[in-house]
C-alpha cells in the first residue's frame, strides 16, 4: 500500500492543530483555579517537601519517596513529580496545579489512544473521530475538576494515565497477534506502563481485572483465530485463578489493614449499603452534573443504616442490578455498552466496596468515567436514522460540559468562593468548616475564623475532638488561652472520636505546626497536651499492640505537642514507647534530642547508637541532628565546665 505524502503531511498538520486547540481549551477551562488556595492534604504534601529546602540530597529525597503518609505503597512516582515541582518552582503552589492540568491533558491523550484501539478492533467506522470526541468529552467533564485542582490527587491522575496506556498497548498487542505478528514493542510498552501505574497508586492492581474484562467483552468475541482464542482463554483462566488466590492471601493476612473500621464513623455493613447510593450519585454527576454537589467536601455524606434508611438505598441497589443485567444481556448486540458498564464497575471495585475508605470522593470516577462514556457511545452508535440529530445534541452537550467545567474551576479560585458555593449544600461538613477556619486564621480574618470554629464545636458527632484541637490552634494564633471549661469538654470529645482517628492525626499535625511557629507555651495548652497524653495511654491500653503501632503517627504528634509544651517526662515516655514498639526514625531523633535537653546524655547516646544501627541510610538533616547531638554528648563528657 502506497501512502500519499500529502495525505500524511495533512494528517500530521491536522493532528497537531487539534492537540494545540485541545490544550488551549483545557487550560482555558481550568485557569480560574490555578491560583486558588491549597486544600486539605495539599498542605501535608508540601510539609513533607520542605525538607528539600535545607538538604537536597538523596537521603532526604528517599525519605520523601518512601513516606508512609501517602499510602501503603508509598507511590514513589507521584512523589517524584512533587519533588520536581518543588525544586523547579521553589515551593510556589500554582506550578503544582499547572502540572496537574498538563497531566490531565496527557490522560486525555491516553483516553484517545485506548478508545481508538478498541474501536479499531471492532472495526467501527470513523474510529479516529469517535475516539477524539469521547476523549474531548472526558476532558471537559465537570466532575474531573476536583481531581485536577486538588493537587494531591495527582496520584489518581498518574495511575489513570499509565493504566489506560497499559490497556491500550494490550489491545494493540492483541490485534497484532490476531494478524500473526509478534509485536514485542507493544507488549513491552504494556508491561512498562503497568509498572509505572503500580509506582503511582495502589489502584494499578485493577489492571488485571480490566484485561479480563477486555478479553471477555471485546477481544475474545471478535477473535477469528481459533487456536489463539484457545490460548488466550487458558491465559485468562490462569490469570483469574492467580488473582483469586492472591486476593484471598491478602484478605487473610492483611484484611485487618484493609478493613480498619475502628477508625471510621461507619461499619462495614453500612459502607456496603451506602455505596450503591454513592455510585448512582456518581452516574448523575458524570452525565447531569450539579455543580453545587461536585467538590471535595463529602465527609457529611449520610451512611445507609439499612435497606430502608434512607429510602433511596434499596432503589439504588436495584438500579445497579438492573444495569448489570442489561449489560450482560446486551453483550453480543451492544458490546461497547456492556464493556463500558463492566469497565465502570471494575474501576469502582477497589474504592467503592469493602475497604475502609471514606464513603464518597469525586476523584474515584477519574478512570471509571471512561467506561461510562464508551457505554453511552455504544448505545447511540447503532442509531442510523437520527444520526445528524444525535451529532448535533452531542456537540451541544460537549459545549455545555465545557462551560460547566469553567464555572466549577472558578469555585476553586479563592477561599471565599469555595465557602459561599459549598456551605449551602454542606453546612455540616467538618472538612469544609475546618478549611474555612484554618484559611481564615492564616489570612488574619479572626472574626470569620472564630465563628466557624465555634460552629465546628457545636456540631455533634465523631469529629468533636478534632474540632477542639483546631480551635486550640486558633486560640494560639490569636494569643489567647483555652477556657478552663474547654478541657473537660475536650476530654469527653476524645472518647467520642475513637472511630475517626485519621482526622485527629491531621489536626494534630496542624496544631503542632502552630505551636512551633507561635510558641504558645502556657499552663492552658500544657493541660491540653496532658489531656491528650492521658487519653491515648488509656485508649491504646485496651487495644491490641497492632492498633497502637498502626496509629504511631497520631501518638507521635501527641508526643510532639507534649514536647512543645515542655512536658518533658511525659513526652520522653511516649517517644520511647513509639521508638521501641514501632521503629520510626523521627521518633528516635526526637527522643534523643529530648534526652540531651533533659541532661540524660547516656540515654541520648544509647538512642543515637540504636538509630545508627537501624537506620543505615538516614537523610542529611537526620545525620546533621545526630552529629550535633554527638558533639553535645562529647562536650558534656570531656568538657563539662563548658556546658550551660
Coordinates of C-alpha atoms in Angstrom, one line a residue:
X1 CA 0.0 0.0 0.0
X2 CA 1.5 3.3 -1.1
X3 CA 0.8 6.3 1.2
X4 CA 0.3 9.7 -0.3
X5 CA 3.0 12.1 1.2
X6 CA 0.5 15.0 1.0
X7 CA -2.1 12.9 2.9
X8 CA 0.4 12.1 5.7
X9 CA 1.5 15.7 5.9
X10 CA -2.1 16.9 6.1
X11 CA -2.9 14.3 8.9
X12 CA 0.2 15.5 10.8
X13 CA -0.8 19.1 10.5
X14 CA -4.4 18.4 11.4
X15 CA -3.4 16.3 14.4
X16 CA -1.0 19.0 15.7
X17 CA -3.7 21.6 15.3
X18 CA -6.2 19.5 17.2
X19 CA -3.7 18.9 20.0
X20 CA -2.9 22.6 20.3
X21 CA -6.5 23.6 20.3
X22 CA -7.4 21.0 22.9
X23 CA -4.6 22.1 25.1
X24 CA -5.6 25.7 24.9
X25 CA -9.2 24.8 25.6
X26 CA -8.4 22.7 28.7
X27 CA -6.0 25.4 30.1
X28 CA -8.7 28.0 29.5
X29 CA -11.3 25.9 31.3
X30 CA -9.1 25.3 34.4
X31 CA -7.3 28.6 34.6
X32 CA -9.6 30.2 37.2
X33 CA -8.5 27.6 39.7
X34 CA -4.7 27.8 39.1
X35 CA -4.2 30.5 41.8
X36 CA -6.6 29.0 44.3
X37 CA -5.7 28.0 47.8
X38 CA -4.1 24.8 49.0
X39 CA -6.6 22.3 50.2
X40 CA -6.6 19.6 52.9
X41 CA -3.8 17.1 52.1
X42 CA -2.0 19.6 49.8
X43 CA -0.5 21.1 53.0
X44 CA 0.7 17.7 54.1
X45 CA 2.5 17.1 50.9
X46 CA 4.1 20.5 50.9
X47 CA 5.2 20.0 54.5
X48 CA 7.0 16.8 53.5
X49 CA 8.7 18.6 50.7
X50 CA 10.0 21.4 52.9
X51 CA 12.9 19.1 53.9
X52 CA 14.4 19.8 50.5
X53 CA 14.8 23.5 51.3
X54 CA 17.8 22.8 53.5
X55 CA 19.1 19.5 52.3
X56 CA 18.9 18.5 48.6
X57 CA 20.5 15.1 49.0
X58 CA 19.5 11.5 48.0
X59 CA 18.7 10.6 51.7
X60 CA 16.2 13.3 52.0
X61 CA 14.6 12.5 48.6
X62 CA 14.5 8.8 49.6
X63 CA 12.7 9.7 52.8
X64 CA 10.1 11.7 50.9
X65 CA 9.7 8.9 48.3
X66 CA 9.1 6.3 50.9
X67 CA 6.9 8.4 53.3
X68 CA 4.1 6.2 54.6
X69 CA 1.7 9.1 54.9
X70 CA 1.0 9.0 51.1
X71 CA -0.2 5.4 51.0
X72 CA 0.8 1.8 51.8
X73 CA 2.7 1.5 48.6
X74 CA 4.4 5.0 49.1
X75 CA 3.5 6.0 45.5
X76 CA 7.1 7.0 44.6
X77 CA 6.4 8.1 41.0
X78 CA 3.8 10.6 42.1
X79 CA 6.0 11.8 44.9
X80 CA 8.9 12.2 42.4
X81 CA 6.7 14.6 40.4
X82 CA 6.0 16.6 43.6
X83 CA 9.7 16.8 44.3
X84 CA 10.4 18.0 40.7
X85 CA 7.7 20.7 41.1
X86 CA 9.2 21.8 44.4
X87 CA 12.7 22.0 43.1
X88 CA 11.7 23.9 40.0
X89 CA 9.2 26.3 41.5
X90 CA 10.8 26.8 44.9
X91 CA 7.5 25.9 46.6
X92 CA 5.2 28.2 44.8
X93 CA 1.8 26.5 44.5
X94 CA 0.4 27.5 41.1
X95 CA 3.1 25.4 39.2
X96 CA 1.8 22.3 41.0
X97 CA -1.7 22.9 39.6
X98 CA -0.4 23.7 36.2
X99 CA 1.4 20.4 36.2
X100 CA -1.9 18.7 37.2
X101 CA -3.5 20.3 34.2
X102 CA -0.7 19.1 31.9
X103 CA -1.2 15.5 33.3
X104 CA -4.9 15.9 32.7
X105 CA -4.1 16.6 29.0
X106 CA -1.8 13.6 28.9
X107 CA -4.6 11.5 30.4
X108 CA -6.9 12.8 27.6
X109 CA -4.4 11.5 25.0
X110 CA -4.3 8.1 26.8
X111 CA -8.1 8.0 26.7
X112 CA -8.0 8.7 22.9
X113 CA -5.3 6.0 22.4
X114 CA -7.2 3.4 24.4
X115 CA -10.6 4.0 22.8
X116 CA -9.1 4.2 19.4
X117 CA -7.6 0.7 19.8
X118 CA -11.0 -0.7 20.9
X119 CA -12.9 0.9 18.0
X120 CA -10.3 -0.3 15.5
X121 CA -10.5 -3.8 17.0
X122 CA -14.3 -3.8 16.4
X123 CA -13.9 -2.1 13.0
X124 CA -16.1 0.8 13.9
X125 CA -16.5 3.5 11.2
X126 CA -14.8 6.8 11.8
X127 CA -12.8 5.4 14.7
X128 CA -10.5 8.4 15.0
X129 CA -13.3 11.0 15.0
X130 CA -15.3 9.0 17.6
X131 CA -12.3 8.4 19.9
X132 CA -11.4 12.1 19.6
X133 CA -14.9 13.2 20.5
X134 CA -15.2 10.9 23.5
X135 CA -11.7 11.9 24.8
X136 CA -12.7 15.6 24.5
X137 CA -15.9 14.9 26.4
X138 CA -13.9 13.1 29.1
X139 CA -11.5 16.1 29.4
X140 CA -14.4 18.5 29.8
X141 CA -16.5 16.6 32.4
X142 CA -17.1 18.9 35.4
X143 CA -16.6 16.0 37.9
X144 CA -12.9 15.9 36.9
X145 CA -12.3 19.4 38.3
X146 CA -11.8 18.3 41.9
X147 CA -9.3 15.8 40.8
X148 CA -7.2 18.2 38.7
X149 CA -7.3 21.2 41.0
X150 CA -6.9 19.2 44.3
X151 CA -3.1 18.8 43.8
X152 CA -2.6 15.7 45.9
X153 CA -5.0 13.8 43.6
X154 CA -2.2 13.8 41.0
X155 CA -1.7 10.2 42.2
X156 CA -5.2 9.3 40.8
X157 CA -4.2 11.1 37.6
X158 CA -1.0 9.2 37.1
X159 CA -2.4 5.8 37.8
X160 CA -5.2 6.6 35.3
X161 CA -2.6 7.7 32.7
X162 CA -0.5 4.6 32.9
X163 CA -3.4 2.2 33.3
X164 CA -5.0 3.5 30.1
X165 CA -1.7 3.3 28.3
X166 CA -1.2 -0.3 29.5
X167 CA -4.7 -1.3 28.3
X168 CA -4.3 0.5 25.0
X169 CA -1.0 -1.2 24.3
X170 CA -2.5 -4.5 25.4
X171 CA -5.3 -4.2 22.8
X172 CA -2.8 -3.2 20.2
X173 CA -0.6 -6.2 21.0
X174 CA -3.7 -8.5 20.8
X175 CA -4.6 -7.0 17.4
X176 CA -1.0 -7.8 16.1
X177 CA -1.3 -11.3 17.5
X178 CA -4.5 -11.8 15.6
X179 CA -2.7 -10.8 12.4
X180 CA 0.1 -13.3 13.1
X181 CA 2.7 -10.7 14.3
X182 CA 4.8 -10.9 17.5
X183 CA 4.6 -7.2 18.4
X184 CA 7.2 -7.3 21.2
X185 CA 7.2 -3.5 21.2
X186 CA 3.5 -3.2 22.2
X187 CA 3.9 -5.9 24.8
X188 CA 7.0 -4.2 26.3
X189 CA 5.1 -0.9 26.4
X190 CA 2.2 -2.6 28.1
X191 CA 4.4 -4.0 30.8
X192 CA 6.3 -0.8 31.4
X193 CA 3.1 1.1 31.7
X194 CA 1.8 -1.4 34.2
X195 CA 4.9 -1.0 36.4
X196 CA 4.6 2.9 36.2
X197 CA 1.0 2.6 37.3
X198 CA 2.0 0.5 40.3
X199 CA 4.5 3.1 41.2
X200 CA 1.8 5.8 41.1
X201 CA -1.0 4.3 43.2
X202 CA -2.4 1.0 44.5
X203 CA -5.3 1.1 42.1
X204 CA -3.0 -0.2 39.4
X205 CA -3.9 -3.7 40.9
X206 CA -7.1 -3.3 38.8
X207 CA -5.1 -3.7 35.5
X208 CA -5.5 -7.5 35.6
X209 CA -9.4 -7.3 36.1
X210 CA -9.5 -4.7 33.3
X211 CA -7.6 -7.0 30.9
X212 CA -10.0 -9.9 31.8
X213 CA -13.0 -7.6 31.1
X214 CA -11.5 -6.5 27.8
X215 CA -11.0 -10.1 26.7
X216 CA -14.4 -11.2 27.8
X217 CA -16.5 -8.4 26.2
X218 CA -14.3 -7.2 23.3
X219 CA -11.3 -9.2 22.3
X220 CA -12.3 -12.9 22.5
X221 CA -15.7 -12.5 20.9
X222 CA -14.1 -10.7 17.9
X223 CA -11.2 -13.2 17.6
X224 CA -11.2 -15.2 14.4
X225 CA -8.2 -17.4 15.1
X226 CA -9.5 -20.4 16.9
X227 CA -6.0 -21.5 18.2
X228 CA -5.2 -18.1 19.5
X229 CA -8.6 -17.8 21.1
X230 CA -8.0 -21.1 22.9
X231 CA -4.6 -20.0 24.2
X232 CA -5.9 -16.6 25.4
X233 CA -8.8 -18.3 27.1
X234 CA -6.3 -20.5 29.0
X235 CA -4.3 -17.4 29.8
X236 CA -7.4 -15.7 31.2
X237 CA -8.3 -18.7 33.3
X238 CA -4.8 -18.8 34.7
X239 CA -4.9 -15.1 35.5
X240 CA -8.2 -15.4 37.2
X241 CA -7.0 -18.3 39.4
X242 CA -3.8 -16.4 40.4
X243 CA -5.8 -13.3 41.1
X244 CA -8.4 -15.1 43.3
X245 CA -5.6 -16.8 45.2
X246 CA -3.6 -13.6 45.7
X247 CA -6.8 -11.7 46.8
X248 CA -7.6 -14.5 49.3
X249 CA -4.0 -14.3 50.6
X250 CA -4.3 -10.5 51.0
X251 CA -7.6 -10.8 52.8
X252 CA -6.4 -13.5 55.2
X253 CA -3.1 -11.9 56.1
X254 CA -3.8 -8.2 55.5
X255 CA -7.5 -8.0 55.7
X256 CA -7.4 -6.0 59.0
X257 CA -5.4 -3.2 57.4
X258 CA -7.9 -3.0 54.5
X259 CA -11.0 -3.2 56.8
X260 CA -9.8 -1.0 59.6
X261 CA -13.3 0.2 60.6
X262 CA -12.2 1.0 64.1
X263 CA -11.2 4.5 62.9
X264 CA -14.3 5.2 60.9
X265 CA -17.7 6.5 61.9
X266 CA -19.5 3.8 59.9
X267 CA -19.3 0.0 59.9
X268 CA -18.6 -2.4 57.1
X269 CA -22.3 -3.2 56.6
X270 CA -23.2 0.4 56.5
X271 CA -20.5 1.1 53.9
X272 CA -21.7 -1.8 51.7
X273 CA -25.3 -0.5 51.9
X274 CA -24.2 3.1 51.2
X275 CA -22.0 2.6 48.2
X276 CA -24.9 1.8 45.8
X277 CA -26.3 5.2 46.5
X278 CA -22.9 6.7 46.0
X279 CA -22.5 5.0 42.6
X280 CA -25.9 6.3 41.5
X281 CA -24.8 9.8 42.6
X282 CA -21.6 9.3 40.6
X283 CA -23.7 8.5 37.5
X284 CA -25.8 11.5 38.0
X285 CA -22.8 13.8 38.5
X286 CA -21.0 12.5 35.4
X287 CA -23.8 12.9 32.9
X288 CA -26.1 15.6 34.5
X289 CA -23.7 17.4 36.9
X290 CA -24.9 19.5 39.8
X291 CA -22.1 21.9 40.4
X292 CA -23.1 22.6 44.0
X293 CA -22.5 18.9 44.8
X294 CA -19.2 18.4 42.9
X295 CA -16.1 19.0 45.1
X296 CA -14.0 17.6 47.9
X297 CA -16.4 18.2 50.8
X298 CA -18.3 15.0 51.1
X299 CA -17.5 13.9 54.6
X300 CA -21.1 14.7 55.6
X301 CA -22.5 12.1 53.2
X302 CA -25.1 10.1 55.2
X303 CA -24.4 6.4 55.6
X304 CA -27.2 3.9 55.0
X305 CA -28.3 2.2 58.2
X306 CA -30.5 -0.4 56.5
X307 CA -32.1 -1.1 53.1
X308 CA -34.9 1.3 54.0
X309 CA -32.9 4.1 55.8
X310 CA -32.6 6.3 53.8
X311 CA -35.3 5.1 51.5
X312 CA -33.1 5.5 48.4
X313 CA -30.8 2.7 49.5
X314 CA -32.9 -0.2 48.1
X315 CA -33.8 1.6 44.8
X316 CA -30.2 2.4 44.2
X317 CA -29.2 -1.2 44.7
X318 CA -31.9 -2.4 42.4
X319 CA -30.9 0.1 39.7
X320 CA -27.4 -1.1 39.7
X321 CA -28.5 -4.7 39.5
X322 CA -30.8 -3.8 36.5
X323 CA -27.9 -2.0 34.8
X324 CA -25.6 -5.1 35.3
X325 CA -28.3 -7.4 33.9
X326 CA -28.9 -5.1 30.9
X327 CA -25.1 -5.1 30.2
X328 CA -25.0 -8.9 30.4
X329 CA -27.9 -9.3 28.1
X330 CA -26.6 -6.8 25.6
X331 CA -23.0 -8.1 25.5
X332 CA -23.4 -9.5 22.0
X333 CA -25.5 -6.9 20.3
X334 CA -24.0 -3.9 22.1
X335 CA -20.5 -5.0 23.2
X336 CA -19.3 -1.4 23.7
X337 CA -22.2 -0.7 26.1
X338 CA -21.6 -3.9 28.0
X339 CA -17.9 -3.4 28.2
X340 CA -18.3 0.2 29.3
X341 CA -20.6 -0.7 32.2
X342 CA -18.2 -3.5 33.2
X343 CA -15.3 -1.1 33.0
X344 CA -17.0 1.3 35.3
X345 CA -17.8 -1.5 37.8
X346 CA -14.2 -2.8 37.8
X347 CA -12.9 0.8 38.2
X348 CA -15.0 1.3 41.3
X349 CA -14.5 -2.1 42.8
X350 CA -11.5 -1.2 44.9
X351 CA -12.5 2.2 46.4
X352 CA -16.3 1.7 46.5
X353 CA -16.6 -1.7 48.1
X354 CA -15.4 -3.3 51.4
X355 CA -12.2 -1.4 52.0
X356 CA -12.5 1.1 54.9
X357 CA -12.1 4.2 52.9
X358 CA -14.3 7.3 53.1
X359 CA -17.7 6.9 51.5
X360 CA -17.6 9.4 48.7
X361 CA -14.9 11.2 46.6
X362 CA -15.2 12.6 43.1
X363 CA -11.7 11.5 42.1
X364 CA -12.8 7.9 42.2
X365 CA -14.5 8.5 38.8
X366 CA -11.5 9.8 37.0
X367 CA -10.7 6.5 35.4
X368 CA -14.1 4.7 35.6
X369 CA -15.9 7.6 33.8
X370 CA -14.1 6.5 30.6
X371 CA -16.2 3.3 30.6
X372 CA -19.5 5.2 31.0
X373 CA -18.7 7.5 28.0
X374 CA -17.9 4.4 25.9
X375 CA -21.1 2.7 27.1
X376 CA -23.2 5.7 26.0
X377 CA -21.4 5.8 22.7
X378 CA -22.1 2.0 22.3
X379 CA -25.8 2.6 22.8
X380 CA -26.0 5.5 20.3
X381 CA -23.7 4.1 17.7
X382 CA -26.2 1.8 16.2
X383 CA -28.8 4.6 15.6
X384 CA -28.5 5.5 11.9
X385 CA -31.9 7.1 11.3
X386 CA -31.3 10.1 13.5
X387 CA -27.5 10.3 13.4
X388 CA -27.4 14.0 12.4
X389 CA -29.7 14.9 15.3
X390 CA -27.6 12.9 17.7
X391 CA -24.4 14.5 16.5
X392 CA -25.9 18.0 17.0
X393 CA -27.1 17.1 20.5
X394 CA -23.7 15.6 21.3
X395 CA -21.9 18.8 20.2
X396 CA -24.2 21.0 22.3
X397 CA -23.7 18.6 25.2
X398 CA -19.9 18.9 24.9
X399 CA -20.1 22.7 24.9
X400 CA -22.4 22.6 27.9
X401 CA -20.0 20.4 29.8
X402 CA -17.1 22.7 28.9
X403 CA -18.9 25.7 30.2
X404 CA -19.9 23.9 33.5
X405 CA -16.3 22.9 33.9
X406 CA -15.2 26.5 33.6
X407 CA -17.7 27.6 36.2
X408 CA -16.7 24.8 38.5
X409 CA -13.0 25.6 38.2
X410 CA -13.9 29.2 39.3
X411 CA -15.2 27.7 42.6
X412 CA -11.6 26.7 43.3
X413 CA -10.3 30.3 42.7
X414 CA -10.4 31.5 46.3
X415 CA -11.4 30.6 49.8
X416 CA -14.4 33.0 49.8
X417 CA -15.8 31.5 46.6
X418 CA -15.4 27.9 47.9
X419 CA -17.0 29.0 51.2
X420 CA -20.1 30.5 49.6
X421 CA -20.6 27.9 47.0
X422 CA -20.2 24.8 49.3
X423 CA -21.7 25.9 52.6
X424 CA -25.3 25.9 51.4
X425 CA -25.1 22.3 50.4
X426 CA -22.6 21.1 53.1
X427 CA -23.3 23.1 56.2
X428 CA -22.3 20.2 58.5
X429 CA -19.1 19.2 56.7
X430 CA -16.3 19.1 59.2
X431 CA -13.8 19.2 56.4
X432 CA -15.3 22.4 54.9
X433 CA -15.7 24.1 58.3
X434 CA -12.1 23.2 59.1
X435 CA -10.8 24.6 55.9
X436 CA -12.7 27.9 56.4
X437 CA -11.4 28.2 59.9
X438 CA -7.8 27.4 59.1
X439 CA -7.5 29.5 56.0
X440 CA -9.4 32.5 57.6
X441 CA -7.0 32.4 60.5
X442 CA -4.0 32.2 58.2
X443 CA -5.2 35.3 56.4
X444 CA -5.9 37.1 59.7
X445 CA -9.7 37.2 59.4
X446 CA -10.2 36.3 63.1
X447 CA -14.0 37.1 63.2
X448 CA -14.7 34.5 60.4
X449 CA -12.3 32.0 61.9
X450 CA -13.9 32.3 65.3
X451 CA -17.4 32.0 64.0
X452 CA -16.8 28.8 62.1
X453 CA -14.5 27.3 64.8
X454 CA -17.4 27.7 67.3
X455 CA -19.7 26.2 64.7
X456 CA -17.4 23.2 64.5
X457 CA -17.6 22.7 68.3
X458 CA -21.4 22.9 68.2
X459 CA -21.6 20.1 65.6
X460 CA -22.3 16.7 67.2
X461 CA -20.7 13.5 66.1
X462 CA -17.3 11.9 65.9
X463 CA -15.3 15.0 64.9
X464 CA -15.7 16.8 68.2
X465 CA -12.1 16.2 69.4
X466 CA -10.7 17.3 66.1
X467 CA -12.8 20.4 66.3
X468 CA -11.4 21.3 69.7
X469 CA -7.8 20.6 68.5
X470 CA -8.2 23.0 65.6
X471 CA -9.9 25.5 67.9
X472 CA -7.0 25.4 70.2
X473 CA -4.7 26.2 67.2
X474 CA -6.9 29.2 66.5
X475 CA -6.5 30.4 70.1
X476 CA -2.7 30.0 69.9
X477 CA -2.6 32.2 66.8
X478 CA -4.8 34.8 68.5
X479 CA -2.5 34.7 71.6
X480 CA -5.5 33.5 73.7
X481 CA -5.8 30.7 76.2
X482 CA -8.2 27.7 76.3
X483 CA -11.0 28.3 78.8
X484 CA -10.9 26.0 81.9
X485 CA -14.3 24.6 80.9
X486 CA -12.9 23.6 77.5
X487 CA -10.7 20.8 79.0
X488 CA -13.4 18.6 80.4
X489 CA -15.4 19.0 77.2
X490 CA -12.3 18.2 75.2
X491 CA -11.6 15.0 77.3
X492 CA -15.2 13.9 76.7
X493 CA -14.9 14.6 73.0
X494 CA -11.8 12.4 72.8
X495 CA -13.8 9.5 73.9
X496 CA -16.4 10.3 71.2
X497 CA -13.8 10.4 68.4
X498 CA -12.4 6.9 68.7
X499 CA -13.8 6.0 65.2
X500 CA -12.2 8.8 63.3
X501 CA -8.6 8.9 64.4
X502 CA -7.3 9.7 60.9
X503 CA -8.9 13.2 61.2
X504 CA -7.4 13.7 64.6
X505 CA -4.0 12.9 63.3
X506 CA -4.1 15.5 60.6
X507 CA -5.4 18.1 63.0
X508 CA -2.6 17.4 65.5
X509 CA -0.1 17.9 62.7
X510 CA -1.7 21.2 62.0
X511 CA -1.7 22.5 65.6
X512 CA 1.9 21.3 66.2
X513 CA 3.0 23.5 63.3
X514 CA 1.2 26.4 65.0
X515 CA 2.9 25.7 68.3
X516 CA 6.3 25.7 66.7
X517 CA 5.6 29.0 64.8
X518 CA 3.9 30.9 67.7
X519 CA 5.5 29.3 70.8
X520 CA 2.2 29.0 72.7
X521 CA 3.7 27.6 75.9
X522 CA 1.3 28.2 78.8
X523 CA -0.5 26.2 81.6
X524 CA -3.7 26.1 79.5
X525 CA -2.0 24.5 76.4
X526 CA 0.1 22.2 78.7
X527 CA -3.1 20.9 80.2
X528 CA -4.4 20.3 76.7
X529 CA -1.3 18.3 75.8
X530 CA -1.5 16.2 79.1
X531 CA -5.2 15.5 78.4
X532 CA -4.3 14.1 75.0
X533 CA -1.5 12.0 76.5
X534 CA -3.7 10.6 79.3
X535 CA -6.4 9.7 76.7
X536 CA -4.0 7.9 74.4
X537 CA -2.5 5.8 77.2
X538 CA -5.9 4.7 78.4
X539 CA -7.3 4.2 74.9
X540 CA -4.5 2.1 73.4
X541 CA -4.0 0.1 76.6
X542 CA -7.4 -1.5 75.9
X543 CA -6.4 -2.4 72.3
X544 CA -4.0 -5.0 70.7
X545 CA -0.5 -3.9 70.2
X546 CA -1.0 -3.7 66.4
X547 CA -3.6 -1.0 66.9
X548 CA -1.1 1.1 68.8
X549 CA 1.6 0.5 66.1
X550 CA -0.8 1.3 63.3
X551 CA -1.5 4.7 64.9
X552 CA 2.1 5.6 65.5
X553 CA 1.8 9.0 63.7
X554 CA -1.1 10.0 65.9
X555 CA 0.9 9.2 69.0
X556 CA 4.0 10.9 67.6
X557 CA 2.1 14.1 67.2
X558 CA 0.8 13.9 70.7
X559 CA 4.4 13.5 71.9
X560 CA 5.4 16.5 69.9
X561 CA 2.7 18.5 71.5
X562 CA 3.9 17.5 74.9
X563 CA 7.5 18.5 74.0
X564 CA 6.3 21.9 72.6
X565 CA 4.6 22.5 76.0
X566 CA 7.7 21.4 77.9
X567 CA 6.0 18.4 79.4
X568 CA 9.3 16.5 79.0
X569 CA 8.9 13.4 81.2
X570 CA 5.5 12.5 79.5
X571 CA 6.9 13.3 76.1
X572 CA 10.0 11.1 76.7
X573 CA 7.8 8.2 77.8
X574 CA 5.8 8.4 74.6
X575 CA 8.7 8.8 72.3
X576 CA 10.4 5.8 73.9
X577 CA 7.3 3.7 73.5
X578 CA 6.9 4.6 69.9
X579 CA 10.6 4.0 69.1
X580 CA 10.7 0.7 70.8
X581 CA 7.4 -0.8 69.6
X582 CA 7.5 0.5 66.0
X583 CA 10.8 1.7 64.7
X584 CA 10.2 5.2 63.3
X585 CA 13.3 7.2 62.8
X586 CA 11.8 10.6 63.5
X587 CA 10.6 9.2 66.9
X588 CA 14.2 8.2 67.7
X589 CA 15.6 11.6 66.7
X590 CA 13.0 13.4 68.8
X591 CA 13.7 11.1 71.8
X592 CA 17.5 11.7 71.5
X593 CA 17.0 15.4 71.3
X594 CA 14.7 15.4 74.3
X595 CA 17.1 13.2 76.3
X596 CA 20.0 15.6 75.7
X597 CA 17.9 18.6 76.5
X598 CA 17.0 16.9 79.8
X599 CA 20.6 16.2 80.6
X600 CA 20.3 12.5 80.1
X601 CA 23.4 12.2 78.0
X602 CA 24.0 8.4 78.5
X603 CA 20.4 7.7 77.4
X604 CA 20.8 10.0 74.5
X605 CA 24.0 8.2 73.4
X606 CA 22.2 4.9 73.5
X607 CA 19.3 6.2 71.4
X608 CA 21.8 7.6 68.8
X609 CA 23.5 4.2 68.7
X610 CA 20.2 2.5 68.1
X611 CA 19.3 4.9 65.3
X612 CA 22.7 4.4 63.6
X613 CA 22.4 0.7 63.7
X614 CA 18.7 0.5 62.4
X615 CA 18.7 3.5 60.0
X616 CA 21.6 2.8 57.7
X617 CA 20.6 5.4 55.1
X618 CA 19.4 8.4 57.1
X619 CA 18.8 11.6 55.2
X620 CA 21.2 14.6 55.5
X621 CA 19.1 16.5 58.0
X622 CA 18.8 13.5 60.3
X623 CA 22.6 13.0 60.1
X624 CA 23.2 16.6 60.9
X625 CA 21.0 16.3 64.0
X626 CA 22.7 13.2 65.1
X627 CA 26.2 14.8 64.6
X628 CA 25.1 17.9 66.7
X629 CA 23.8 15.6 69.5
X630 CA 27.0 13.6 69.4
X631 CA 29.1 16.8 69.7
X632 CA 26.9 17.8 72.6
X633 CA 27.5 14.5 74.3
X634 CA 31.2 14.7 73.7
X635 CA 31.4 18.2 75.2
X636 CA 29.5 17.1 78.3
X637 CA 31.8 14.1 78.8
X638 CA 35.1 15.8 78.1
X639 CA 34.4 19.5 78.9
X640 CA 31.5 19.6 81.4
X641 CA 32.5 23.1 82.5
X642 CA 31.6 24.5 79.1
X643 CA 28.0 23.1 79.4
X644 CA 25.4 25.7 80.2

